[in-house]
Amino acid sequence: MLWLIPSYMAMIAAWFISSYVAMIAVWLISIYVITTAV
């Protein structure tokens, strides 16, 4: 049962990292669009 804990933590960490990367990507794309539009 204990081996489930690290895999669960890794799943949460992977989700957190992917959502963080997606947020940064959206932020960079929006800045790029704003700067090219102006």
Backbone as a printed PyTorch tensor [residue, N CA C, xyz], in Angstrom:
tensor([[[  0.8200,  -1.2040,   0.0000],
         [  0.0000,   0.0000,   0.0000],
         [  0.8610,   1.2640,   0.0000]],

        [[  2.0180,   1.1910,   0.6480],
         [  2.8890,   2.3690,   0.7310],
         [  3.4520,   2.7960,  -0.6220]],

        [[  3.5840,   1.8350,  -1.5490],
         [  4.1400,   2.1900,  -2.8620],
         [  3.1790,   3.0630,  -3.6690]],

        [[  1.9060,   3.1260,  -3.2570],
         [  0.9490,   3.9840,  -3.9550],
         [  1.2010,   5.4610,  -3.6800]],

        [[  1.7580,   5.7620,  -2.5090],
         [  1.9630,   7.1600,  -2.1230],
         [  2.9360,   7.8900,  -3.0590]],

        [[  4.1280,   7.3540,  -3.3520],
         [  5.0260,   8.0680,  -4.2670],
         [  4.4430,   8.2460,  -5.6680]],

        [[  3.7190,   7.2510,  -6.1550],
         [  3.1290,   7.3670,  -7.4900],
         [  2.0290,   8.4280,  -7.4960]],

        [[  1.2840,   8.5080,  -6.3970],
         [  0.2390,   9.5250,  -6.2620],
         [  0.8600,  10.9180,  -6.1940]],

        [[  1.9510,  11.0450,  -5.4430],
         [  2.6630,  12.3180,  -5.3430],
         [  3.2580,  12.7160,  -6.6890]],

        [[  3.7830,  11.7300,  -7.4180],
         [  4.3610,  12.0040,  -8.7280],
         [  3.2830,  12.4520,  -9.7080]],

        [[  2.1040,  11.8550,  -9.6100],
         [  0.9900,  12.2330, -10.4770],
         [  0.5670,  13.6720, -10.2000]],

        [[  0.4850,  14.0350,  -8.9160],
         [  0.1300,  15.4050,  -8.5420],
         [  1.2080,  16.3820,  -9.0130]],

        [[  2.4720,  16.0070,  -8.8360],
         [  3.5780,  16.8660,  -9.2500],
         [  3.5730,  17.0670, -10.7620]],

        [[  3.3190,  15.9970, -11.5180],
         [  3.2750,  16.0920, -12.9740],
         [  2.1240,  16.9860, -13.4240]],

        [[  0.9620,  16.8620, -12.7760],
         [ -0.1870,  17.7020, -13.1050],
         [  0.1130,  19.1540, -12.7850]],

        [[  0.7490,  19.4070, -11.6350],
         [  1.0770,  20.7640, -11.2090],
         [  2.0690,  21.4050, -12.1680]],

        [[  3.1080,  20.6510, -12.5610],
         [  4.1260,  21.1590, -13.4760],
         [  3.5240,  21.4340, -14.8510]],

        [[  2.6850,  20.5150, -15.3420],
         [  2.0920,  20.7040, -16.6700],
         [  1.1460,  21.9010, -16.6900]],

        [[  0.3830,  22.0830, -15.6250],
         [ -0.5250,  23.2320, -15.5650],
         [  0.2660,  24.5340, -15.4550]],

        [[  1.3890,  24.4980, -14.7250],
         [  2.2500,  25.6750, -14.5820],
         [  2.8850,  26.0370, -15.9220]],

        [[  3.3760,  25.0340, -16.6510],
         [  3.9750,  25.2520, -17.9690],
         [  2.9360,  25.7850, -18.9490]],

        [[  1.7190,  25.2320, -18.8970],
         [  0.6470,  25.7030, -19.7770],
         [  0.2980,  27.1540, -19.4750]],

        [[  0.2810,  27.5260, -18.1970],
         [ -0.0120,  28.8990, -17.8010],
         [  1.0580,  29.8540, -18.3320]],

        [[  2.3330,  29.4690, -18.2240],
         [  3.4280,  30.2850, -18.7380],
         [  3.3420,  30.4040, -20.2580]],

        [[  3.0080,  29.3050, -20.9390],
         [  2.8960,  29.3160, -22.3960],
         [  1.7890,  30.2620, -22.8480]],

        [[  0.6420,  30.2120, -22.1800],
         [ -0.4730,  31.1080, -22.5130],
         [ -0.0760,  32.5590, -22.2720]],

        [[  0.6380,  32.8190, -21.1790],
         [  1.0910,  34.1620, -20.8340],
         [  2.0580,  34.6920, -21.8980]],

        [[  3.0200,  33.8470, -22.3210],
         [  3.9790,  34.2590, -23.3400],
         [  3.3070,  34.4970, -24.6850]],

        [[  2.3540,  33.6390, -25.0560],
         [  1.6330,  33.7970, -26.3170],
         [  0.8110,  35.0780, -26.3080]],

        [[  0.1640,  35.3740, -25.1830],
         [ -0.6390,  36.5960, -25.0930],
         [  0.2470,  37.8340, -25.2000]],

        [[  1.4220,  37.8090, -24.5780],
         [  2.3670,  38.9240, -24.6910],
         [  2.8310,  39.0720, -26.1390]],

        [[  3.1290,  37.9600, -26.7960],
         [  3.5670,  37.9830, -28.1870],
         [  2.4870,  38.5620, -29.0890]],

        [[  1.2370,  38.1470, -28.8780],
         [  0.1140,  38.6450, -29.6800],
         [ -0.0930,  40.1400, -29.4450]],

        [[ -0.0130,  40.5760, -28.1950],
         [ -0.1950,  41.9980, -27.8760],
         [  0.9160,  42.8410, -28.5070]],

        [[  2.1470,  42.3890, -28.4020],
         [  3.2670,  43.1670, -28.9340],
         [  3.2500,  43.1980, -30.4610]],

        [[  2.8300,  42.1250, -31.0970],
         [  2.7720,  42.1140, -32.5630],
         [  1.5500,  42.8760, -33.0700]],

        [[  0.4730,  42.8900, -32.2910],
         [ -0.7260,  43.6310, -32.6860],
         [ -0.4680,  45.1370, -32.6080]],

        [[  0.3090,  45.5570, -31.6110],
         [  0.6360,  46.9840, -31.4580],
         [  1.8130,  47.3050, -32.3730]]])
